Amino acid sequence: MLAGCGAGMCQVVVTTPMEMLKIQLQDAGRLAAQQRKPGMMSPTKLAATNAMLSRSYNSGPVVQAPRAVSATQIARELLHTQGIQGLYKGLGATLMRDVPFSIVYFPLFANLNRLGKPSPEESAPFYWAFLSGCAAGSTAAVAVNPCDVVKTRLQSLNKGSTEETYNGVVDCVSKIMRKEGPSAFLKGAGCRALVIAPLFGIAQVMYFVGVGEYILDNSPVSFLSA
């Protein structure tokens, strides 16, 4: 569990900026879809959304639909306006998600994988490693889904005209609980489990068959160190 905690703390260095960019791309598409359906919004709200999209990702006024944005464009905009800390918005919430996830996942996988060993000296078959990775990954994903909901809300920079804004983790949790109820913290849990399960199952199989060791043993770095 301590090793998993350490792994979770290390991975947020990479996962936080990637999650930040992913959420901004998803928000850009969502807000653009709202703009293409003016019947769903009042003229005042539509104008506010148009201005927001134009200010965030496009130069000039919005006429029809805003042009597509890329992760590179969003990263440059964040670095230009907010600096490197702009890419790490929601770091605390990401730690709240990734550290408990790793604490749950690694011990659970180790115990499940141990059940598939023919004997203490032998390794479990690769299909058992895959199933153990899927089971442990999906369980950990559902367990930390409330933290993922909070993280996503905090990292969403471009809000719709009717969407709530949040000032930190505590404010986000209290507003979600008050306005949407406890069930809101489990939104997307099923989809997240479906994504995480094969991801970690495949990762464990690749580790089982020794792909990483093979690459490292045959890389230029290994030849130089030898």
mmCIF file of C-alpha atoms in Angstrom:
data_model
loop_
_atom_site.group_PDB
_atom_site.id
_atom_site.type_symbol
_atom_site.label_atom_id
_atom_site.label_comp_id
_atom_site.label_asym_id
_atom_site.label_seq_id
_atom_site.Cartn_x
_atom_site.Cartn_y
_atom_site.Cartn_z
ATOM 1 C CA MET A 1 0.000 0.000 0.000
ATOM 2 C CA LEU A 2 2.878 2.389 0.737
ATOM 3 C CA ALA A 3 4.481 1.498 -2.610
ATOM 4 C CA GLY A 4 1.160 2.198 -4.334
ATOM 5 C CA CYS A 5 0.902 5.517 -2.516
ATOM 6 C CA GLY A 6 4.375 6.474 -3.748
ATOM 7 C CA ALA A 7 3.507 5.436 -7.302
ATOM 8 C CA GLY A 8 0.332 7.520 -7.231
ATOM 9 C CA MET A 9 2.199 10.589 -6.003
ATOM 10 C CA CYS A 10 4.786 10.253 -8.768
ATOM 11 C CA GLN A 11 2.360 9.743 -11.644
ATOM 12 C CA VAL A 12 0.426 12.986 -11.061
ATOM 13 C CA VAL A 13 3.422 14.876 -12.481
ATOM 14 C CA VAL A 14 2.381 13.515 -15.883
ATOM 15 C CA THR A 15 -1.309 12.761 -15.453
ATOM 16 C CA THR A 16 -2.405 16.203 -14.220
ATOM 17 C CA PRO A 17 -1.453 18.155 -17.395
ATOM 18 C CA MET A 18 -2.811 15.358 -19.609
ATOM 19 C CA GLU A 19 -6.116 15.295 -17.722
ATOM 20 C CA MET A 20 -6.278 19.077 -17.866
ATOM 21 C CA LEU A 21 -5.905 19.132 -21.654
ATOM 22 C CA LYS A 22 -8.333 16.235 -22.124
ATOM 23 C CA ILE A 23 -11.041 18.006 -20.134
ATOM 24 C CA GLN A 24 -10.546 21.291 -22.027
ATOM 25 C CA LEU A 25 -10.931 19.480 -25.365
ATOM 26 C CA GLN A 26 -14.093 17.777 -24.135
ATOM 27 C CA ASP A 27 -15.466 21.080 -22.844
ATOM 28 C CA ALA A 28 -14.751 22.823 -26.153
ATOM 29 C CA GLY A 29 -16.783 20.211 -28.001
ATOM 30 C CA ARG A 30 -19.597 20.303 -25.456
ATOM 31 C CA LEU A 31 -19.909 24.097 -25.531
ATOM 32 C CA ALA A 32 -19.739 24.099 -29.325
ATOM 33 C CA ALA A 33 -22.614 21.598 -29.401
ATOM 34 C CA GLN A 34 -24.643 23.893 -27.141
ATOM 35 C CA GLN A 35 -23.986 26.757 -29.518
ATOM 36 C CA ARG A 36 -25.198 24.743 -32.518
ATOM 37 C CA LYS A 37 -28.524 24.158 -30.755
ATOM 38 C CA PRO A 38 -29.755 27.678 -29.991
ATOM 39 C CA GLY A 39 -33.246 26.386 -29.252
ATOM 40 C CA MET A 40 -31.929 24.821 -26.057
ATOM 41 C CA MET A 41 -30.635 28.138 -24.701
ATOM 42 C CA SER A 42 -32.033 31.620 -24.281
ATOM 43 C CA PRO A 43 -30.525 34.410 -26.439
ATOM 44 C CA THR A 44 -28.722 35.824 -23.422
ATOM 45 C CA LYS A 45 -27.180 32.473 -22.501
ATOM 46 C CA LEU A 46 -26.295 31.759 -26.135
ATOM 47 C CA ALA A 47 -24.503 35.094 -26.419
ATOM 48 C CA ALA A 48 -22.575 34.370 -23.228
ATOM 49 C CA THR A 49 -21.498 30.969 -24.533
ATOM 50 C CA ASN A 50 -20.453 32.485 -27.873
ATOM 51 C CA ALA A 51 -18.332 35.079 -26.111
ATOM 52 C CA MET A 52 -16.758 32.434 -23.883
ATOM 53 C CA LEU A 53 -15.792 30.174 -26.782
ATOM 54 C CA SER A 54 -14.459 33.116 -28.776
ATOM 55 C CA ARG A 55 -12.393 34.419 -25.872
ATOM 56 C CA SER A 56 -11.000 31.022 -24.882
ATOM 57 C CA TYR A 57 -10.016 29.367 -28.122
ATOM 58 C CA ASN A 58 -10.661 31.596 -31.135
ATOM 59 C CA SER A 59 -9.705 34.994 -32.425
ATOM 60 C CA GLY A 60 -12.513 37.221 -33.622
ATOM 61 C CA PRO A 61 -16.254 36.897 -33.092
ATOM 62 C CA VAL A 62 -18.122 33.604 -33.359
ATOM 63 C CA VAL A 63 -20.305 33.505 -36.420
ATOM 64 C CA GLN A 64 -21.402 29.896 -36.839
ATOM 65 C CA ALA A 65 -19.455 27.352 -34.833
ATOM 66 C CA PRO A 66 -16.033 27.897 -33.307
ATOM 67 C CA ARG A 67 -13.146 26.334 -35.147
ATOM 68 C CA ALA A 68 -11.722 23.104 -33.832
ATOM 69 C CA VAL A 69 -9.074 23.394 -31.172
ATOM 70 C CA SER A 70 -6.158 21.101 -30.463
ATOM 71 C CA ALA A 71 -4.382 20.041 -27.299
ATOM 72 C CA THR A 72 -1.299 21.966 -28.456
ATOM 73 C CA GLN A 73 -3.306 25.154 -28.893
ATOM 74 C CA ILE A 74 -4.894 24.813 -25.463
ATOM 75 C CA ALA A 75 -1.513 24.076 -23.842
ATOM 76 C CA ARG A 76 0.016 27.175 -25.421
ATOM 77 C CA GLU A 77 -2.916 29.302 -24.306
ATOM 78 C CA LEU A 78 -2.667 28.044 -20.730
ATOM 79 C CA LEU A 79 1.102 28.538 -20.625
ATOM 80 C CA HIS A 80 0.758 32.041 -22.064
ATOM 81 C CA THR A 81 -2.019 33.191 -19.725
ATOM 82 C CA GLN A 82 -1.358 31.248 -16.532
ATOM 83 C CA GLY A 83 2.140 29.818 -16.816
ATOM 84 C CA ILE A 84 3.108 26.267 -15.905
ATOM 85 C CA GLN A 85 0.688 26.315 -12.957
ATOM 86 C CA GLY A 86 -2.156 26.543 -15.459
ATOM 87 C CA LEU A 87 -1.425 22.981 -16.575
ATOM 88 C CA TYR A 88 -1.446 21.820 -12.958
ATOM 89 C CA LYS A 89 -4.813 23.257 -11.964
ATOM 90 C CA GLY A 90 -6.578 20.603 -9.925
ATOM 91 C CA LEU A 91 -3.315 19.003 -8.757
ATOM 92 C CA GLY A 92 -4.689 18.484 -5.254
ATOM 93 C CA ALA A 93 -7.816 16.773 -6.565
ATOM 94 C CA THR A 94 -5.716 14.618 -8.891
ATOM 95 C CA LEU A 95 -3.626 13.532 -5.909
ATOM 96 C CA MET A 96 -6.853 12.738 -4.066
ATOM 97 C CA ARG A 97 -7.813 10.428 -6.915
ATOM 98 C CA ASP A 98 -4.538 8.818 -8.015
ATOM 99 C CA VAL A 99 -2.987 8.130 -4.610
ATOM 100 C CA PRO A 100 -6.007 6.216 -3.203
ATOM 101 C CA PHE A 101 -6.399 4.471 -6.574
ATOM 102 C CA SER A 102 -2.862 3.111 -6.405
ATOM 103 C CA ILE A 103 -3.247 2.212 -2.722
ATOM 104 C CA VAL A 104 -6.306 0.105 -3.592
ATOM 105 C CA TYR A 105 -5.128 -1.266 -6.939
ATOM 106 C CA PHE A 106 -1.664 -2.678 -6.265
ATOM 107 C CA PRO A 107 -2.392 -4.707 -3.093
ATOM 108 C CA LEU A 108 -5.705 -5.928 -4.542
ATOM 109 C CA PHE A 109 -4.033 -7.052 -7.755
ATOM 110 C CA ALA A 110 -1.223 -8.778 -5.844
ATOM 111 C CA ASN A 111 -3.693 -10.765 -3.733
ATOM 112 C CA LEU A 112 -5.958 -11.669 -6.659
ATOM 113 C CA ASN A 113 -2.990 -12.684 -8.793
ATOM 114 C CA ARG A 114 -1.651 -14.848 -5.961
ATOM 115 C CA LEU A 115 -4.864 -16.877 -6.024
ATOM 116 C CA GLY A 116 -4.054 -18.017 -9.569
ATOM 117 C CA LYS A 117 -0.577 -19.411 -8.798
ATOM 118 C CA PRO A 118 -0.385 -23.202 -9.199
ATOM 119 C CA SER A 119 2.218 -23.208 -6.428
ATOM 120 C CA PRO A 120 4.056 -20.575 -4.350
ATOM 121 C CA GLU A 121 7.124 -20.963 -6.570
ATOM 122 C CA GLU A 122 5.280 -20.589 -9.897
ATOM 123 C CA SER A 123 3.754 -17.533 -11.530
ATOM 124 C CA ALA A 124 0.074 -17.234 -12.305
ATOM 125 C CA PRO A 125 -0.839 -17.793 -15.981
ATOM 126 C CA PHE A 126 -1.046 -14.699 -18.162
ATOM 127 C CA TYR A 127 -4.843 -14.846 -18.479
ATOM 128 C CA TRP A 128 -5.130 -14.799 -14.692
ATOM 129 C CA ALA A 129 -2.891 -11.722 -14.573
ATOM 130 C CA PHE A 130 -5.206 -10.097 -17.124
ATOM 131 C CA LEU A 131 -8.346 -10.924 -15.144
ATOM 132 C CA SER A 132 -6.729 -9.809 -11.887
ATOM 133 C CA GLY A 133 -5.693 -6.514 -13.472
ATOM 134 C CA CYS A 134 -9.216 -5.968 -14.828
ATOM 135 C CA ALA A 135 -10.865 -6.748 -11.492
ATOM 136 C CA ALA A 136 -8.454 -4.681 -9.407
ATOM 137 C CA GLY A 137 -8.511 -1.754 -11.861
ATOM 138 C CA SER A 138 -12.299 -1.544 -12.097
ATOM 139 C CA THR A 139 -12.707 -1.873 -8.326
ATOM 140 C CA ALA A 140 -10.183 0.883 -7.631
ATOM 141 C CA ALA A 141 -11.740 3.101 -10.329
ATOM 142 C CA VAL A 142 -15.204 2.889 -8.767
ATOM 143 C CA ALA A 143 -13.771 3.395 -5.266
ATOM 144 C CA VAL A 144 -12.145 6.716 -6.201
ATOM 145 C CA ASN A 145 -14.827 7.926 -8.613
ATOM 146 C CA PRO A 146 -16.018 10.676 -6.207
ATOM 147 C CA CYS A 147 -12.504 12.137 -6.328
ATOM 148 C CA ASP A 148 -12.543 11.940 -10.120
ATOM 149 C CA VAL A 149 -15.838 13.852 -10.256
ATOM 150 C CA VAL A 150 -14.383 16.618 -8.072
ATOM 151 C CA LYS A 151 -11.175 16.735 -10.134
ATOM 152 C CA THR A 152 -13.086 17.030 -13.413
ATOM 153 C CA ARG A 153 -15.310 19.833 -12.109
ATOM 154 C CA LEU A 154 -12.283 21.796 -10.859
ATOM 155 C CA GLN A 155 -10.299 21.370 -14.088
ATOM 156 C CA SER A 156 -13.171 22.489 -16.314
ATOM 157 C CA LEU A 157 -12.182 26.063 -17.131
ATOM 158 C CA ASN A 158 -14.934 26.892 -19.631
ATOM 159 C CA LYS A 159 -18.304 26.603 -17.956
ATOM 160 C CA GLY A 160 -21.631 26.673 -19.700
ATOM 161 C CA SER A 161 -23.925 29.588 -18.936
ATOM 162 C CA THR A 162 -25.901 27.569 -16.382
ATOM 163 C CA GLU A 163 -23.016 25.591 -14.865
ATOM 164 C CA GLU A 164 -21.643 26.038 -11.365
ATOM 165 C CA THR A 165 -18.196 27.427 -10.605
ATOM 166 C CA TYR A 166 -16.040 26.158 -7.750
ATOM 167 C CA ASN A 167 -13.359 27.614 -5.498
ATOM 168 C CA GLY A 168 -11.330 24.618 -4.419
ATOM 169 C CA VAL A 169 -11.993 21.046 -3.351
ATOM 170 C CA VAL A 170 -14.058 21.799 -0.240
ATOM 171 C CA ASP A 171 -16.305 24.270 -2.072
ATOM 172 C CA CYS A 172 -16.773 21.799 -4.936
ATOM 173 C CA VAL A 173 -17.709 18.914 -2.632
ATOM 174 C CA SER A 174 -20.154 21.018 -0.613
ATOM 175 C CA LYS A 175 -21.903 22.432 -3.704
ATOM 176 C CA ILE A 176 -22.237 19.037 -5.359
ATOM 177 C CA MET A 177 -23.609 17.506 -2.167
ATOM 178 C CA ARG A 178 -26.052 20.373 -1.608
ATOM 179 C CA LYS A 179 -27.336 20.796 -5.154
ATOM 180 C CA GLU A 180 -27.021 17.329 -6.709
ATOM 181 C CA GLY A 181 -26.919 14.903 -3.806
ATOM 182 C CA PRO A 182 -24.535 12.036 -2.975
ATOM 183 C CA SER A 183 -25.374 10.137 -6.174
ATOM 184 C CA ALA A 184 -23.590 12.816 -8.220
ATOM 185 C CA PHE A 185 -20.247 11.542 -6.921
ATOM 186 C CA LEU A 186 -20.828 8.221 -8.712
ATOM 187 C CA LYS A 187 -21.612 9.752 -12.107
ATOM 188 C CA GLY A 188 -19.608 7.995 -14.812
ATOM 189 C CA ALA A 189 -18.408 5.247 -12.455
ATOM 190 C CA GLY A 190 -19.544 2.475 -14.797
ATOM 191 C CA CYS A 191 -17.888 3.999 -17.864
ATOM 192 C CA ARG A 192 -14.707 4.674 -15.911
ATOM 193 C CA ALA A 193 -14.598 1.056 -14.733
ATOM 194 C CA LEU A 194 -15.051 -0.146 -18.322
ATOM 195 C CA VAL A 195 -12.103 1.991 -19.441
ATOM 196 C CA ILE A 196 -9.770 1.224 -16.552
ATOM 197 C CA ALA A 197 -10.380 -2.555 -16.437
ATOM 198 C CA PRO A 198 -8.885 -3.483 -19.843
ATOM 199 C CA LEU A 199 -6.204 -0.810 -19.483
ATOM 200 C CA PHE A 200 -4.732 -2.351 -16.353
ATOM 201 C CA GLY A 201 -5.450 -5.905 -17.504
ATOM 202 C CA ILE A 202 -3.381 -5.335 -20.650
ATOM 203 C CA ALA A 203 -0.670 -3.559 -18.656
ATOM 204 C CA GLN A 204 -0.305 -6.540 -16.343
ATOM 205 C CA VAL A 205 -0.166 -8.999 -19.255
ATOM 206 C CA MET A 206 2.538 -6.919 -20.942
ATOM 207 C CA TYR A 207 4.481 -6.938 -17.689
ATOM 208 C CA PHE A 208 3.891 -10.697 -17.332
ATOM 209 C CA VAL A 209 5.301 -11.561 -20.763
ATOM 210 C CA GLY A 210 8.333 -9.344 -20.132
ATOM 211 C CA VAL A 211 7.841 -6.694 -22.823
ATOM 212 C CA GLY A 212 9.385 -3.959 -20.683
ATOM 213 C CA GLU A 213 12.407 -6.039 -19.736
ATOM 214 C CA TYR A 214 12.953 -7.023 -23.383
ATOM 215 C CA ILE A 215 12.863 -3.405 -24.548
ATOM 216 C CA LEU A 216 15.223 -2.272 -21.801
ATOM 217 C CA ASP A 217 17.631 -5.162 -22.416
ATOM 218 C CA ASN A 218 17.801 -4.371 -26.147
ATOM 219 C CA SER A 219 17.801 -0.573 -25.937
ATOM 220 C CA PRO A 220 20.900 1.539 -26.761
ATOM 221 C CA VAL A 221 21.093 2.527 -23.103
ATOM 222 C CA SER A 222 21.607 -1.094 -22.024
ATOM 223 C CA PHE A 223 24.378 -1.578 -24.598
ATOM 224 C CA LEU A 224 26.134 1.579 -23.429
ATOM 225 C CA SER A 225 25.895 0.586 -19.755
ATOM 226 C CA ALA A 226 27.232 -2.892 -20.579
#
